[in-house]
One Martini backbone bead per residue (centre of mass of N, CA, C, O) as a GRO file, in nm:
protein
  159
    1UNK     BB    1  -7.055   3.374  -4.827
    2UNK     BB    2  -6.957   3.316  -4.515
    3UNK     BB    3  -6.925   3.107  -4.267
    4UNK     BB    4  -6.990   3.071  -3.943
    5UNK     BB    5  -6.830   3.012  -3.657
    6UNK     BB    6  -6.806   2.884  -3.400
    7UNK     BB    7  -6.737   2.990  -3.053
    8UNK     BB    8  -6.489   2.767  -3.017
    9UNK     BB    9  -6.333   2.897  -3.277
   10UNK     BB   10  -6.275   3.164  -3.138
   11UNK     BB   11  -6.100   3.405  -2.977
   12UNK     BB   12  -6.287   3.597  -2.765
   13UNK     BB   13  -6.416   3.380  -2.579
   14UNK     BB   14  -6.136   3.280  -2.465
   15UNK     BB   15  -6.033   3.542  -2.358
   16UNK     BB   16  -6.279   3.576  -2.154
   17UNK     BB   17  -6.221   3.330  -1.992
   18UNK     BB   18  -5.908   3.327  -1.901
   19UNK     BB   19  -5.919   3.579  -1.708
   20UNK     BB   20  -6.106   3.468  -1.467
   21UNK     BB   21  -5.932   3.193  -1.442
   22UNK     BB   22  -5.655   3.320  -1.339
   23UNK     BB   23  -5.805   3.434  -1.071
   24UNK     BB   24  -5.890   3.147  -0.950
   25UNK     BB   25  -5.611   3.015  -0.939
   26UNK     BB   26  -5.474   3.224  -0.770
   27UNK     BB   27  -5.688   3.215  -0.528
   28UNK     BB   28  -5.605   2.908  -0.466
   29UNK     BB   29  -5.305   2.954  -0.417
   30UNK     BB   30  -5.328   3.137  -0.188
   31UNK     BB   31  -5.472   2.968   0.003
   32UNK     BB   32  -5.274   2.732   0.016
   33UNK     BB   33  -5.045   2.914   0.150
   34UNK     BB   34  -5.216   3.016   0.397
   35UNK     BB   35  -5.265   2.727   0.522
   36UNK     BB   36  -4.954   2.615   0.533
   37UNK     BB   37  -4.865   2.918   0.648
   38UNK     BB   38  -4.862   2.970   0.973
   39UNK     BB   39  -4.861   3.187   1.247
   40UNK     BB   40  -4.673   3.162   1.525
   41UNK     BB   41  -4.715   3.440   1.685
   42UNK     BB   42  -5.005   3.364   1.729
   43UNK     BB   43  -5.224   3.357   1.998
   44UNK     BB   44  -5.481   3.180   2.090
   45UNK     BB   45  -5.454   3.264   2.423
   46UNK     BB   46  -5.398   3.583   2.496
   47UNK     BB   47  -5.516   3.637   2.783
   48UNK     BB   48  -5.336   3.410   2.936
   49UNK     BB   49  -5.069   3.537   2.851
   50UNK     BB   50  -5.117   3.836   2.971
   51UNK     BB   51  -5.124   3.715   3.260
   52UNK     BB   52  -4.847   3.561   3.268
   53UNK     BB   53  -4.671   3.827   3.245
   54UNK     BB   54  -4.741   3.957   3.505
   55UNK     BB   55  -4.612   3.742   3.682
   56UNK     BB   56  -4.332   3.770   3.559
   57UNK     BB   57  -4.268   4.070   3.676
   58UNK     BB   58  -4.208   3.965   3.947
   59UNK     BB   59  -3.952   3.803   3.895
   60UNK     BB   60  -3.782   4.040   3.773
   61UNK     BB   61  -3.806   4.226   4.034
   62UNK     BB   62  -3.664   4.034   4.225
   63UNK     BB   63  -3.389   4.008   4.060
   64UNK     BB   64  -3.330   4.313   4.091
   65UNK     BB   65  -3.314   4.313   4.413
   66UNK     BB   66  -3.086   4.104   4.432
   67UNK     BB   67  -2.882   4.159   4.169
   68UNK     BB   68  -2.884   4.000   3.943
   69UNK     BB   69  -2.586   3.892   3.736
   70UNK     BB   70  -2.489   3.801   3.403
   71UNK     BB   71  -2.277   3.634   3.188
   72UNK     BB   72  -2.260   3.628   2.849
   73UNK     BB   73  -2.084   3.376   2.638
   74UNK     BB   74  -1.960   3.293   2.288
   75UNK     BB   75  -1.781   3.006   2.202
   76UNK     BB   76  -1.872   2.900   1.925
   77UNK     BB   77  -2.066   2.616   2.058
   78UNK     BB   78  -2.054   2.799   2.351
   79UNK     BB   79  -2.250   2.874   2.622
   80UNK     BB   80  -2.179   3.111   2.889
   81UNK     BB   81  -2.270   3.139   3.264
   82UNK     BB   82  -2.203   3.395   3.467
   83UNK     BB   83  -2.193   3.516   3.796
   84UNK     BB   84  -2.190   3.882   3.932
   85UNK     BB   85  -2.461   3.878   4.121
   86UNK     BB   86  -2.574   3.828   4.393
   87UNK     BB   87  -2.653   3.561   4.511
   88UNK     BB   88  -2.541   3.277   4.544
   89UNK     BB   89  -2.588   3.031   4.273
   90UNK     BB   90  -2.621   2.646   4.259
   91UNK     BB   91  -2.825   2.572   4.091
   92UNK     BB   92  -3.038   2.522   3.849
   93UNK     BB   93  -3.086   2.641   3.516
   94UNK     BB   94  -3.324   2.809   3.304
   95UNK     BB   95  -3.291   2.818   2.965
   96UNK     BB   96  -3.397   3.068   2.705
   97UNK     BB   97  -3.448   3.080   2.342
   98UNK     BB   98  -3.580   3.344   2.148
   99UNK     BB   99  -3.704   3.391   1.832
  100UNK     BB  100  -3.865   3.643   1.685
  101UNK     BB  101  -3.968   3.442   1.395
  102UNK     BB  102  -3.861   3.148   1.474
  103UNK     BB  103  -3.971   2.873   1.658
  104UNK     BB  104  -3.770   2.630   1.579
  105UNK     BB  105  -3.509   2.799   1.729
  106UNK     BB  106  -3.581   2.741   1.985
  107UNK     BB  107  -3.439   2.726   2.329
  108UNK     BB  108  -3.462   2.464   2.588
  109UNK     BB  109  -3.310   2.445   2.907
  110UNK     BB  110  -3.118   2.266   3.142
  111UNK     BB  111  -2.861   2.379   3.378
  112UNK     BB  112  -2.541   2.327   3.532
  113UNK     BB  113  -2.266   2.369   3.718
  114UNK     BB  114  -1.950   2.349   3.754
  115UNK     BB  115  -1.659   2.401   3.943
  116UNK     BB  116  -1.666   2.729   3.857
  117UNK     BB  117  -1.953   2.826   3.797
  118UNK     BB  118  -2.030   2.740   3.498
  119UNK     BB  119  -2.276   2.760   3.241
  120UNK     BB  120  -2.320   2.519   2.993
  121UNK     BB  121  -2.390   2.521   2.613
  122UNK     BB  122  -2.418   2.323   2.354
  123UNK     BB  123  -2.414   2.364   2.010
  124UNK     BB  124  -2.442   2.319   1.668
  125UNK     BB  125  -2.468   2.637   1.642
  126UNK     BB  126  -2.433   2.934   1.589
  127UNK     BB  127  -2.542   3.254   1.749
  128UNK     BB  128  -2.717   3.486   1.578
  129UNK     BB  129  -2.854   3.791   1.654
  130UNK     BB  130  -3.178   3.817   1.761
  131UNK     BB  131  -3.255   3.762   2.112
  132UNK     BB  132  -3.425   3.604   2.352
  133UNK     BB  133  -3.370   3.601   2.717
  134UNK     BB  134  -3.400   3.332   2.973
  135UNK     BB  135  -3.359   3.330   3.326
  136UNK     BB  136  -3.399   3.067   3.563
  137UNK     BB  137  -3.477   2.950   3.848
  138UNK     BB  138  -3.558   2.635   3.954
  139UNK     BB  139  -3.774   2.748   4.154
  140UNK     BB  140  -3.907   3.031   4.028
  141UNK     BB  141  -3.830   3.325   4.177
  142UNK     BB  142  -3.653   3.411   3.928
  143UNK     BB  143  -3.597   3.650   3.650
  144UNK     BB  144  -3.410   3.689   3.333
  145UNK     BB  145  -3.500   3.940   3.086
  146UNK     BB  146  -3.359   3.952   2.742
  147UNK     BB  147  -3.237   4.150   2.466
  148UNK     BB  148  -3.009   4.029   2.226
  149UNK     BB  149  -2.691   4.054   2.022
  150UNK     BB  150  -2.536   3.804   1.888
  151UNK     BB  151  -2.201   3.688   1.902
  152UNK     BB  152  -1.894   3.586   1.855
  153UNK     BB  153  -1.688   3.664   2.123
  154UNK     BB  154  -1.915   3.790   2.308
  155UNK     BB  155  -2.000   3.993   2.594
  156UNK     BB  156  -2.271   3.985   2.816
  157UNK     BB  157  -2.541   4.142   3.004
  158UNK     BB  158  -2.752   4.022   3.248
  159UNK     BB  159  -3.017   4.227   3.457
   0.00000   0.00000   0.00000
């Protein structure tokens, strides 16, 4: 009669231990990924942001009442904004580009017009794809907010 081996030298106990151990390792890996990659789209104070959106709508309505229209054109690494409607606007312009999913790509700047009343923004890269564009007067009385599909050498209307 053969002598029985200790449990740690047999196959089945190790097989039964490794299966739950793999699940534990996978769950810790998933937890680490979830903690290191937070979602930038979720607002911490959504109620205050919702109230601010309602205030923004009055600025958008005011821009429509004035008949503000702007032409957006992208030429290589330069964005050009030209006014075509509403009372002539000569002051600085707040321009914001929001990427729908990647907050690190967002652009916020204030620009002034050149002698031809064209507002220019020089970019390191050409912007392509879907973007939320927000134009606002420097005094903050009016705002134009529109979703656009940007391509190089294409003219878009913002109103």
